[in-house]
Coordinates of C-alpha atoms in Angstrom, one line a residue:
Chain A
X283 CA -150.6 58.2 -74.6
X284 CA -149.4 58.1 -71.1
X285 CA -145.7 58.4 -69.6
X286 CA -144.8 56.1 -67.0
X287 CA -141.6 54.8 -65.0
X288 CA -141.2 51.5 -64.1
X289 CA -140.2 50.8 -60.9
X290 CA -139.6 47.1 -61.0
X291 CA -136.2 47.6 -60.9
X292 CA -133.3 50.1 -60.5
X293 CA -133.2 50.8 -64.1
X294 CA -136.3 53.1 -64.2
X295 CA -137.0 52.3 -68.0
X296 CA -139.7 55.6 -69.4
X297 CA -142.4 53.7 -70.6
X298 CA -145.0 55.1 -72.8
X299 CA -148.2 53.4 -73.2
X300 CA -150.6 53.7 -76.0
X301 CA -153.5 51.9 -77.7
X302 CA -152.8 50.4 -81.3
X303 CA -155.5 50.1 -84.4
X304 CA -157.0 47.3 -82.4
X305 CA -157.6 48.9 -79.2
X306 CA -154.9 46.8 -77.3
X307 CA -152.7 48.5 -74.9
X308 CA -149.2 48.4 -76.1
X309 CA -146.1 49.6 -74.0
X310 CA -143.1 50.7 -75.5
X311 CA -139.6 52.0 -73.4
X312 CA -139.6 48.8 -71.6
X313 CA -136.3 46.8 -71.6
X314 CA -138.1 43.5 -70.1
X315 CA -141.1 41.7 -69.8
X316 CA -141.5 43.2 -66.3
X317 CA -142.0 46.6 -67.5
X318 CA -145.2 46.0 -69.2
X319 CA -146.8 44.4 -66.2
X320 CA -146.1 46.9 -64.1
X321 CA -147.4 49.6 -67.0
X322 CA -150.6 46.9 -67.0
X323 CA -150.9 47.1 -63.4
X324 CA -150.3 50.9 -62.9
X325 CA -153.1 51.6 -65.7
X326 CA -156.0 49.2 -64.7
X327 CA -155.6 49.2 -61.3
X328 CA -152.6 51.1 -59.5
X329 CA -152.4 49.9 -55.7
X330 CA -150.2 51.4 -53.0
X331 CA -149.2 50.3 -49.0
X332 CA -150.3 53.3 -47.3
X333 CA -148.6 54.6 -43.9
X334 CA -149.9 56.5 -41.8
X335 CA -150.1 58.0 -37.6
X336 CA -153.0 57.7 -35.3
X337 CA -153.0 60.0 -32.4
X338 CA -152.5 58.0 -29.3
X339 CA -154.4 58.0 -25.9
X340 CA -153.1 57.1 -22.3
X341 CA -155.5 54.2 -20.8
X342 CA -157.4 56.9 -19.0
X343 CA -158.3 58.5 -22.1
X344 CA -156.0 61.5 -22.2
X345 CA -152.9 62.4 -24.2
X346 CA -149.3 61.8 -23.6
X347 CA -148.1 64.8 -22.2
X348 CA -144.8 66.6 -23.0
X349 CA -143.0 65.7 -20.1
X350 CA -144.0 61.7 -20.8
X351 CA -141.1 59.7 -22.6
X352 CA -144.6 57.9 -24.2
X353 CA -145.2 58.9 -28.5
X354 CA -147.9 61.2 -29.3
X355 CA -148.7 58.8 -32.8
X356 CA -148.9 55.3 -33.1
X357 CA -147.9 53.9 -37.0
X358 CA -150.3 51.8 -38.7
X359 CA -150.4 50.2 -42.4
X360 CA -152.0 48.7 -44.6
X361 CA -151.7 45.0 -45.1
X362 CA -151.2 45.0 -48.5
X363 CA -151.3 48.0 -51.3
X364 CA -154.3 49.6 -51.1
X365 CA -156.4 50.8 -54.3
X366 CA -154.8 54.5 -55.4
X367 CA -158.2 56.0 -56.0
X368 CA -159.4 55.7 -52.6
X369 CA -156.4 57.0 -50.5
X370 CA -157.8 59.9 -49.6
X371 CA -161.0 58.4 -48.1
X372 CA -158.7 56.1 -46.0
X373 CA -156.4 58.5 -44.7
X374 CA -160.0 60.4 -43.6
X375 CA -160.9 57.3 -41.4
X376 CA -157.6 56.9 -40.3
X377 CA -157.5 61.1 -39.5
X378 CA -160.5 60.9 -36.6
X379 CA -159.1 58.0 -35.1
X380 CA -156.9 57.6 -32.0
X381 CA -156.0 54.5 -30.8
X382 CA -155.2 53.3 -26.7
X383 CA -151.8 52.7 -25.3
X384 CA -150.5 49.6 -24.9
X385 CA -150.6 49.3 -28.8
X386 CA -149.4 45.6 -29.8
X387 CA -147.4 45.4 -33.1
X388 CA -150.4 44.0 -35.8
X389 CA -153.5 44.3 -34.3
X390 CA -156.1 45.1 -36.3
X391 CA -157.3 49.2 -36.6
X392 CA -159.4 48.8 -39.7
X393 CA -160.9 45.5 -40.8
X394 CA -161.4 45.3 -44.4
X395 CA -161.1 49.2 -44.9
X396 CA -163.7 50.8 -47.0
X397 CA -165.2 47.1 -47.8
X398 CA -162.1 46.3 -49.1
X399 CA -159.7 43.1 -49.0
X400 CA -157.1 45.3 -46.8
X401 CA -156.5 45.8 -43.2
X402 CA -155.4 48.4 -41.5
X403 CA -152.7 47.6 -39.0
X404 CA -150.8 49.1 -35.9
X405 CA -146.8 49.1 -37.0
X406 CA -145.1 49.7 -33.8
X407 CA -146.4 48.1 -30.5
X408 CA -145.8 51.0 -27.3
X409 CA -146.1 50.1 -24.0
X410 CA -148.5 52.9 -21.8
X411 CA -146.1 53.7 -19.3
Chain B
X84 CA -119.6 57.3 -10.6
X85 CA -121.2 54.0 -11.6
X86 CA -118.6 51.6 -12.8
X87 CA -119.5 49.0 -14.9
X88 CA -117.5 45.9 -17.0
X89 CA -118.0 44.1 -20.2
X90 CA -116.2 42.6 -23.0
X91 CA -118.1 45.0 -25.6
X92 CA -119.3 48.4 -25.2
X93 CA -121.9 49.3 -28.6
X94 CA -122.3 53.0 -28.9
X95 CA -125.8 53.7 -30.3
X96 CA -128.7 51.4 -30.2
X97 CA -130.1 51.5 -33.7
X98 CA -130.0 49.0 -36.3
X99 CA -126.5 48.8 -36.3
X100 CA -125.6 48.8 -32.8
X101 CA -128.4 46.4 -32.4
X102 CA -127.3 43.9 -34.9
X103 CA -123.7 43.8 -34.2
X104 CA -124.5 43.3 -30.5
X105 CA -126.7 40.2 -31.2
X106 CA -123.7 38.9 -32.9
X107 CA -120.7 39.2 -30.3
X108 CA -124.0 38.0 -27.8
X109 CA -124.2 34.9 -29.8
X110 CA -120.0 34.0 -29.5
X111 CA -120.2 34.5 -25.7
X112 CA -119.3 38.0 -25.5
X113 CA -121.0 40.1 -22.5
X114 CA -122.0 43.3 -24.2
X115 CA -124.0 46.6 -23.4
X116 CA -125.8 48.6 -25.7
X117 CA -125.8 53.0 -24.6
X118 CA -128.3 54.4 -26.5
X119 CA -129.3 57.9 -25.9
X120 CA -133.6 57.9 -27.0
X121 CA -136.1 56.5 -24.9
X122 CA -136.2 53.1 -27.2
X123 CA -134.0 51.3 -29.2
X124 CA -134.8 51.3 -33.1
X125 CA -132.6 54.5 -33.7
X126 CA -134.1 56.3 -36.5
X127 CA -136.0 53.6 -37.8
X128 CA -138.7 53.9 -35.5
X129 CA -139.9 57.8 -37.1
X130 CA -139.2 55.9 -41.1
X131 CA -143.0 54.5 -40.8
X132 CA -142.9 54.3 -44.8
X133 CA -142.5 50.6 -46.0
X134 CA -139.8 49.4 -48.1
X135 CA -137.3 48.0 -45.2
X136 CA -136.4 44.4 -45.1
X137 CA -136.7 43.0 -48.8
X138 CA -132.8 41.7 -48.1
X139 CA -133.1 40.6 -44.4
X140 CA -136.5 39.4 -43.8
X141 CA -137.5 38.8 -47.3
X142 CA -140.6 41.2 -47.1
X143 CA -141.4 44.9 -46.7
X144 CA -142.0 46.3 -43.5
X145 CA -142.1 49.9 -42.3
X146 CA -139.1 51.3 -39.5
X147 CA -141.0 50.7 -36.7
X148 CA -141.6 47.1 -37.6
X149 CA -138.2 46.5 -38.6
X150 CA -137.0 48.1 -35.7
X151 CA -138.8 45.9 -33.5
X152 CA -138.3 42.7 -34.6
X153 CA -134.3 43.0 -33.5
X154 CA -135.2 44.9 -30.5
X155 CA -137.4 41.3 -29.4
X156 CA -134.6 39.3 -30.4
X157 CA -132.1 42.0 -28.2
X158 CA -134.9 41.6 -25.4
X159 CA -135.2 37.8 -25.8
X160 CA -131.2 37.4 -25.5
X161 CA -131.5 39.7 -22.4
X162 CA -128.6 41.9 -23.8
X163 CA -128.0 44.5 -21.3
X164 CA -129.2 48.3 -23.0
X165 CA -128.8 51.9 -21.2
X166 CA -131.6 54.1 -21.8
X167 CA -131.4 57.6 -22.3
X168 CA -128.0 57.5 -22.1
X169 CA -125.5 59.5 -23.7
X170 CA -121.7 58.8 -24.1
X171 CA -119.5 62.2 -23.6
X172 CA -116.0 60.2 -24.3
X173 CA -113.9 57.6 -25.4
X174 CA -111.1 57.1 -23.8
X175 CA -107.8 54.2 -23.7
X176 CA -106.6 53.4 -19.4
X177 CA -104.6 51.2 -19.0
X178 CA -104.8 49.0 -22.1
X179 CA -108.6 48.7 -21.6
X180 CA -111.5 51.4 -23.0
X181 CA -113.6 53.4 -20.9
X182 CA -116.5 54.7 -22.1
X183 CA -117.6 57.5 -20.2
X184 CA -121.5 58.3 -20.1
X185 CA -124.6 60.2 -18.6
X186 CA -128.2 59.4 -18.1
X187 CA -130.9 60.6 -16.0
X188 CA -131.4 57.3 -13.9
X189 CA -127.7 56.5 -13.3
X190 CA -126.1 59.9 -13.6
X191 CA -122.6 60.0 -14.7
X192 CA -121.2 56.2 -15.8
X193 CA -118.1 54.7 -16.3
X194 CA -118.2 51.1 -18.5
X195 CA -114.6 49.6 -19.2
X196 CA -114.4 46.9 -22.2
X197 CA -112.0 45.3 -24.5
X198 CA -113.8 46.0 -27.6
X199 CA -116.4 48.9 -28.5
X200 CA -118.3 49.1 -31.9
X201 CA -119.3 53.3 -33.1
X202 CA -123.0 53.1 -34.4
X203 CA -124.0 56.7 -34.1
X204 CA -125.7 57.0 -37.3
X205 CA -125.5 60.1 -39.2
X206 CA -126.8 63.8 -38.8
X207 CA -128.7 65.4 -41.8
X208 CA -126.8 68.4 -43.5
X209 CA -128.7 72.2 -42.6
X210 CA -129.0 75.6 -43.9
X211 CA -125.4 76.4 -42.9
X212 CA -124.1 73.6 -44.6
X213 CA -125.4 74.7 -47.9
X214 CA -125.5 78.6 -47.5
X215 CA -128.5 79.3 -48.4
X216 CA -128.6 83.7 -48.3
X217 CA -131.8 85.2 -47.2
X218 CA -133.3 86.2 -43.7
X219 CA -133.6 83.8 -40.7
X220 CA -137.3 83.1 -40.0
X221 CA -139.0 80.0 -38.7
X222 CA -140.5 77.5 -40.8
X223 CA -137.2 76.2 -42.0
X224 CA -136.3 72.2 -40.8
X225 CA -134.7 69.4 -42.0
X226 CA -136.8 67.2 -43.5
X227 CA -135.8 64.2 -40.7
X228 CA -136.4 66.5 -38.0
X229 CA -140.1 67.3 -39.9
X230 CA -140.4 63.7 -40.1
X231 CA -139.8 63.3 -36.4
X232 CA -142.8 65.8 -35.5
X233 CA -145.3 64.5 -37.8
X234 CA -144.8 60.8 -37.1
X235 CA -143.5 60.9 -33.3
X236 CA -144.5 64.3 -31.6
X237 CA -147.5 64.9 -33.5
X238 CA -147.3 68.3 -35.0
X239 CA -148.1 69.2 -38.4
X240 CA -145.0 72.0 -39.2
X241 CA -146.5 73.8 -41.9
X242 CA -149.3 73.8 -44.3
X243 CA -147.7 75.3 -47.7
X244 CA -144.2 73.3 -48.2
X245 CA -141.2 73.8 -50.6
X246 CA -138.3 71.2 -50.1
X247 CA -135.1 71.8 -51.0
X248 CA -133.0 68.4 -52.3
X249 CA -134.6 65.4 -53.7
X250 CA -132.9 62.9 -51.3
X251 CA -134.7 60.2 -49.9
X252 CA -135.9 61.5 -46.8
X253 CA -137.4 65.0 -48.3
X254 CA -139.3 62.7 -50.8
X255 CA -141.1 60.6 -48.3
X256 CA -141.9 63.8 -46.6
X257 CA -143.4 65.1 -49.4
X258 CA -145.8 62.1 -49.9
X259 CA -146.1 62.7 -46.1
X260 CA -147.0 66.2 -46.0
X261 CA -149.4 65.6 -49.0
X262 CA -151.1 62.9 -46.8
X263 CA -151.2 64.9 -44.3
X264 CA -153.3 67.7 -45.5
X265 CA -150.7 69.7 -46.8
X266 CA -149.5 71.3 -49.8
X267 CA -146.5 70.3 -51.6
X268 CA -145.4 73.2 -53.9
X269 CA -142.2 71.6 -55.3
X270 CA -138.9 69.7 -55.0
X271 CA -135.6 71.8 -55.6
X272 CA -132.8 70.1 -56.7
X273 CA -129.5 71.4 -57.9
X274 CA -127.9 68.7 -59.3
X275 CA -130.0 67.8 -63.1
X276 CA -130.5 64.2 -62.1
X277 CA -132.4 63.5 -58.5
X278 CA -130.3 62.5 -55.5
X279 CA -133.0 60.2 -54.1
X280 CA -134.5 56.8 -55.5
X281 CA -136.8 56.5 -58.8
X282 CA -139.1 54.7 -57.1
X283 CA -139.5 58.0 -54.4
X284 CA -139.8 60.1 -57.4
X285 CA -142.7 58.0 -58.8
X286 CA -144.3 57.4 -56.1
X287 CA -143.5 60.5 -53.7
X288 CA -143.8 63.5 -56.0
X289 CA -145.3 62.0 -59.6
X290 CA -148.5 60.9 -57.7
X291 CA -149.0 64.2 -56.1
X292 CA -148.0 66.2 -59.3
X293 CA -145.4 67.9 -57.0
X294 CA -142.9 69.8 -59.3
X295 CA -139.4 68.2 -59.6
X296 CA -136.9 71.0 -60.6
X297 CA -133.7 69.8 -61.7
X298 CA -130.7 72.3 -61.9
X299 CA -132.2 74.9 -60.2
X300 CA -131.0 77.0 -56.9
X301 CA -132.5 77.7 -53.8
X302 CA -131.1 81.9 -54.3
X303 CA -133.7 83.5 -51.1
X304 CA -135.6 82.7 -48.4
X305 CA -138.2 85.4 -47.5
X306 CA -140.1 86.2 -44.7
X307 CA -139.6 88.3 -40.9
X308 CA -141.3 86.1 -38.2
X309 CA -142.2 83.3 -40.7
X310 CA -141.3 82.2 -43.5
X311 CA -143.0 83.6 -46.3
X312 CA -141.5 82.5 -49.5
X313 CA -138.2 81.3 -51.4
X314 CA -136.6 83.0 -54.7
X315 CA -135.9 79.8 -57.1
X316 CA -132.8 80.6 -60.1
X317 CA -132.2 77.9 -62.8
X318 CA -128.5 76.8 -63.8
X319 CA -127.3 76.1 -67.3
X320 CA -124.4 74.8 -68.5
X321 CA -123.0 75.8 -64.3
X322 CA -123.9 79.4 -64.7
X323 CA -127.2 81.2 -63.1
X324 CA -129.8 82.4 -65.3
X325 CA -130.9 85.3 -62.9
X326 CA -133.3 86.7 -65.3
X327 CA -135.3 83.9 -65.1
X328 CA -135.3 83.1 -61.4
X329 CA -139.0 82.9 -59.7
X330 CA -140.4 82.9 -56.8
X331 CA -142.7 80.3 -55.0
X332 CA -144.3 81.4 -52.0
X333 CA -144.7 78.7 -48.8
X334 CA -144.9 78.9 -45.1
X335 CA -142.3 76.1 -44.4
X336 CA -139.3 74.7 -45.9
X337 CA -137.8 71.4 -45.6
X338 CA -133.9 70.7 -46.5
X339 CA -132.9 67.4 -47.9
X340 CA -129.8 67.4 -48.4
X341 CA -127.5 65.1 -47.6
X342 CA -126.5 63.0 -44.4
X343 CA -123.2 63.5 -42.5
X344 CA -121.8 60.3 -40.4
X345 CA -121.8 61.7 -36.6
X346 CA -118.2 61.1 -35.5
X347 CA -117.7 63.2 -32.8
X348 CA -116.6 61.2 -30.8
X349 CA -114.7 59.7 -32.8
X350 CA -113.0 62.4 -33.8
X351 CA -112.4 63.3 -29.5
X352 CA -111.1 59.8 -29.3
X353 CA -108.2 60.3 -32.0
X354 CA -109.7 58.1 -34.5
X355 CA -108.7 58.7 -38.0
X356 CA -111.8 60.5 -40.4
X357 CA -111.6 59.3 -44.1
X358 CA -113.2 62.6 -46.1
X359 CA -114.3 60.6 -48.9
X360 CA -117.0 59.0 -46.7
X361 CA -116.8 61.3 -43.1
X362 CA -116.5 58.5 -41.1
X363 CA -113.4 55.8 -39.6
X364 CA -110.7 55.1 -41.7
X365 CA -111.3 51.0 -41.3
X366 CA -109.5 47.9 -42.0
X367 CA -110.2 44.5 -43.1
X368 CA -112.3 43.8 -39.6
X369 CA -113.8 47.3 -39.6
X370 CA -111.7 48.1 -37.2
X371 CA -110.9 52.2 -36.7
X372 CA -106.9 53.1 -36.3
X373 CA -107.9 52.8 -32.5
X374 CA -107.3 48.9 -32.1
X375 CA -110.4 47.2 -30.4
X376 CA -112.8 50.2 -31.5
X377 CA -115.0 49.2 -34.7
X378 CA -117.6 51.0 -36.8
X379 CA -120.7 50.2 -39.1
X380 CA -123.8 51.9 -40.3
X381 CA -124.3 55.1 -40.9
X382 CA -121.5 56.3 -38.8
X383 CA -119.0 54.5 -41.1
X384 CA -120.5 55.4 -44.0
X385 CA -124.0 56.6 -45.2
X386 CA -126.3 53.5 -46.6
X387 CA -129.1 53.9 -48.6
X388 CA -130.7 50.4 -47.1
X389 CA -131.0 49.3 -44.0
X390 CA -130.3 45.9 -45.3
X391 CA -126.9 46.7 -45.7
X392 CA -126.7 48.4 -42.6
X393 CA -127.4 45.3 -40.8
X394 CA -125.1 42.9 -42.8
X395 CA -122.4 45.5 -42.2
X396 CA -123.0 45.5 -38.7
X397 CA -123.7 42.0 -38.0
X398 CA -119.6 41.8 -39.6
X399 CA -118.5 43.9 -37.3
X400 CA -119.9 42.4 -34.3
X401 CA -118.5 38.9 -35.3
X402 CA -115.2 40.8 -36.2
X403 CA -115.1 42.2 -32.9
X404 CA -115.4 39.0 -31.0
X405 CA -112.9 37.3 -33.4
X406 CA -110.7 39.9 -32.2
X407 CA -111.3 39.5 -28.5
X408 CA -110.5 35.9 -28.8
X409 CA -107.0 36.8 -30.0
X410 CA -107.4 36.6 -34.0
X411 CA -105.1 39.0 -36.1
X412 CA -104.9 39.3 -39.7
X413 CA -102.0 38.1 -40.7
X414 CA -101.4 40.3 -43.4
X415 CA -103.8 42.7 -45.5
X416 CA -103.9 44.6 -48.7
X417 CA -104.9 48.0 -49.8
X418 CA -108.2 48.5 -51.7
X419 CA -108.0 51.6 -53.8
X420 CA -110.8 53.7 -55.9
X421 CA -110.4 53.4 -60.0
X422 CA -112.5 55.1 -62.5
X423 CA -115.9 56.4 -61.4
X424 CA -115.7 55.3 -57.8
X425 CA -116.3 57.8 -55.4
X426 CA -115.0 55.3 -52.2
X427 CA -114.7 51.6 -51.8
X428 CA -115.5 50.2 -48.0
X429 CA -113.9 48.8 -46.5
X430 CA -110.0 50.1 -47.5
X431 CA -108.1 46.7 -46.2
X432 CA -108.8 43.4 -48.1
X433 CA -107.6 40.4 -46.2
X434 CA -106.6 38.0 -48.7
X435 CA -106.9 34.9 -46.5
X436 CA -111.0 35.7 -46.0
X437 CA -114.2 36.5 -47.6
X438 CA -114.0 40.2 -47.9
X439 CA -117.4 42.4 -48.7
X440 CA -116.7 45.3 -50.2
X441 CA -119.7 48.4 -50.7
X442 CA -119.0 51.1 -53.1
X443 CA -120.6 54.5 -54.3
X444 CA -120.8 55.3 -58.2
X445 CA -119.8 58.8 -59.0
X446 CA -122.0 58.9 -62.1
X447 CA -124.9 57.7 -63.7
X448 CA -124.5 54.9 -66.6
X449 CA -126.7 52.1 -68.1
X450 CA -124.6 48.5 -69.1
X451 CA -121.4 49.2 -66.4
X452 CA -118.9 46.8 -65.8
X453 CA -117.2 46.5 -62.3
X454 CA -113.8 45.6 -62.4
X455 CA -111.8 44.2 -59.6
X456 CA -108.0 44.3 -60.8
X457 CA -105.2 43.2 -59.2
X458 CA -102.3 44.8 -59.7
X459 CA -103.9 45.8 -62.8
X460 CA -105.1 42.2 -63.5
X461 CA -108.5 42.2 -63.9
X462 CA -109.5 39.3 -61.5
X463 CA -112.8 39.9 -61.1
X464 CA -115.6 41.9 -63.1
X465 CA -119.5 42.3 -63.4
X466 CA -121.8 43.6 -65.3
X467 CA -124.4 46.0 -64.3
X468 CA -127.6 46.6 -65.8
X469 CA -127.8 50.5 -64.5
X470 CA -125.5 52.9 -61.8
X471 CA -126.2 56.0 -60.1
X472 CA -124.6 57.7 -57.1
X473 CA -127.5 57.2 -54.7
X474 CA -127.5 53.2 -55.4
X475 CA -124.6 51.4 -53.4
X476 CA -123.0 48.6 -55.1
X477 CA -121.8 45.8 -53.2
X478 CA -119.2 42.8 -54.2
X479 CA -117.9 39.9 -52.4
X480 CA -114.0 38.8 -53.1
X481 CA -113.0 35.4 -51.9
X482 CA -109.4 34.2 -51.3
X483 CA -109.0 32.5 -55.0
X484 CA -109.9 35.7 -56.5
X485 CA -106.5 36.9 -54.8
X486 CA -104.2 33.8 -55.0
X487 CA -101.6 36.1 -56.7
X488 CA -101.6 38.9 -53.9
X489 CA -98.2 39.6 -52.8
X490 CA -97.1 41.7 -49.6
X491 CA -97.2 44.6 -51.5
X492 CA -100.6 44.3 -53.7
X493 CA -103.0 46.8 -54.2
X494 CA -107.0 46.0 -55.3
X495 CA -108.4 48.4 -57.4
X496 CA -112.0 48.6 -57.7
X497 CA -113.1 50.5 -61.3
X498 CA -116.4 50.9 -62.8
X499 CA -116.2 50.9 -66.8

């Protein structure tokens, strides 16, 4: 059996999911229908948006010094939730990587990260001067 | 000095003062925005977590994005905003306000205005705030100010990491330290329910199998130069159990725990502090007891959504430029707490308009009822599925709701 807590809503049901004599997944705890998707979702194939900072460089290759009003990270995203399991192999990608000032606001870092459907995207477009 | 006119000075450039600037821009009203960063976005723009916009923009974007799409519409309105500017005084002369500032292009600035909207935002609560005993080493930071040099300056603060309070902001850090390379030891919170959202909880702390402990105290910090660890004492029934405290050893600790609206200026200015909420006393119009100076945001009280930060503000803006055409209320109500409400905002109802009223729960409790009572009529009631403090409820009351209001009425917001 495994605990979970919805988040669909504010309510935070405590779900707990189990398998009956059939072998079918069956979710108790849950006040609505909702709550058994999610526990569906969350057990086959849990998903998150990941966040993250790339280090930023200057157009001649160097880094934003302390007395430059210019950020030292540039935000990026993912386009949509991103499959749990392989987080930690994105945020590895995204680690080495630095990206050049002027960033524009959705341009593309990481096309189809990790062969996946999902983009990584700049979040916050920063002018280089 | 620099002197400068408008009809509207905003004072702080973050969602707030942005949105209720767009709005007194849109009824004709010249209007300058003093911020003191180097960009507009306030403290959106080091929030690059998603969840911001579900109300407003009907998806969910991260701070930065948020952030930016009012600072384009600001831009594309060419609304005047002072950079790296910050305000040292409020002041009435001669039946206009000054607002006295200071910034490193313009040096010391004098703007005069009719109207001014307060969107300072709100300071996070520290170590001296909460008493914490135990020696003074480094390693200890608020969690926003951790935030700041992890997403912004680029620092990493501190490899093994307790936080202390399990408010929003020290959750997303935790997820952000874990991400980071860092190691999360656990969350200590000494309330038994968490201050912060329960979708943080799930997906800040539950998917790192970071420790959530409820009830317990933060009794010691150790450490000379650096910190080295913190002494941890459970509570029951409101007494410590010192024989079981235990000790978790870290190099850094981050405090979440609680935000304080930054009024002090306000407070220099004369303007009235509520202390249920720490910020303006307000009426109907968000207007402060300083006639022609209004609030919203965090500075008038703390939000937990930005959404709301905006609607707020976007009221005030178009409140303020009512008022700078020459509308008064003619007459207004009091709103007053009932039965696990910690505040109700704002504390004026004008019967004659749509009046949106936010409030803060003082407990937590599945199947509520809101109750809006007039005079102890109930006029007006809800129900909600589930309350807790750190979710702010929200109403609307419209002018049939108080036909009956006399000169002397009182609403009386009540959660049952």
């Amino acid at each position: 059996m495994r605990e979970l807590i919805c988040i669909t809503c504010p309510m935070g049901c405590h779900l707990a999911v189990d398998t009956d004599e059939r072998g079918e997944m069956k979710v108790t705890g849950n006040r609505c229908v909702r709550g058994e998707q999610y526990a569906r979702e969350e057990i086959f194939n849990p998903k998150r948006v990941v966040t993250f900072t790339c280090a930023a460089v200057l157009p001649d290759g160097s880094v934003p010094g302390p007395e430059s009003n210019l950020p030292r990270r540039v935000p990026v995203r993912t386009t949509i939730a991103f499959p749990k399991e392989r987080i930690p192999e994105l945020l590895g990608a995204l680690r080495g990587m630095t990206i050049r000032l002027p960033a524009v606001r959705g341009s593309v870092v990481l096309k189809k990260a990790l062969d996946t459907e999902v983009d990584v995207i700049v979040a916050r477009s920063i002018a280089s001067e | 000095m620099k002197q400068l006119t408008f009809d509207a000075v905003v004072i702080g450039g973050g969602a707030a003062g942005m949105a209720a600037a767009l709005e007194l821009d849109a009824r004709g009203h010249s209007v300058l925005i003093l911020e003191r960063e180097d960009t507009l976005g306030g403290i959106l723009m080091q929030c690059i977590h998603n969840g911001f916009g579900l109300i407003e923009f009907n998806e969910e974007l991260t701070g930065p994005e948020f952030a930016q799409r009012f600072e384009e519409e600001v831009g594309s309105r060419h609304i005047q905003a002072s950079l790296r500017t910050t305000v040292l005084d409020i002041r009435e002369e001669g039946g206009l306000k000054a607002v006295y500032c200071v910034s490193p292009a313009q040096g010391m600035m004098r703007v005069e205005s009719r109207a001014i909207i307060l969107a300072m935002g709100c300071r996070e609560r520290n170590r001296g705030n909460i008493r914490i005993p135990g020696t003074r080493p480094a390693g200890i930071y608020t969690a926003g100010l951790a935030q700041r040099l992890v997403n912004i300056e680029g620092y990493i603060p501190g490899r093994d990491v307790v936080i202390i309070g399990s408010g929003d902001i020290g959750l997303i850090m935790a997820r952000r330290m874990s991400w980071s390379g860092c190691k999360v030891h656990a969350v200590i919170e000494i309330l038994p329910y968490p201050s912060g959202l329960t979708r943080n909880i799930v997906q800040c702390l539950n998917d790192f199998g970071i420790p959530l402990h409820l009830s317990h105290l933060v009794t010691d910090i150790y450490g000379e130069d650096r910190v080295e660890g913190i002494e941890v004492t459970p509570i029951e029934s409101g007494a410590l159990m010192h024989e079981k405290a235990f000790k978790i050893a870290c190099d850094t600790v981050l405090l979440s725990v609680g935000l304080v609206p930054e009024n002090e200026l306000s407070r220099n200015a004369g303007i009235e502090i509520q202390p249920t909420t720490n910020g303006p006393w307000v009426d109907s119009a968000l207007m402060t007891t300083m006639p022609g100076v209004f609030a919203c945001g965090n500075v008038l009280h703390v939000h937990d959504l930005v959404d709301y930060v905006v609607e707020e503000a976007r009221r005030a803006g178009a409140n303020a430029a009512a008022w700078l055409s020459g509308y008064r209320p003619a007459r207004e109500i009091r709103a007053k707490t009932g039965s696990n409400i910690r505040y109700v905002m704002p504390m004026r109802i004008n019967p004659e308009r749509e009046n949106r009223l936010y409030m803060r729960s003082l407990v937590v409790k599945n199947d509520a009822r809101l109750e809006v009572r007039l005079d102890g009529n109930v006029v007006k009631s809800r129900k909600l599925a589930h309350v807790q403090p750190s979710e702010m409820l929200s109403l609307t009351l419209i002018p049939e709701d108080l036909a009956a209001a006399g000169r002397d009425s009182t609403v009386e917001i009540a959660l049952v």
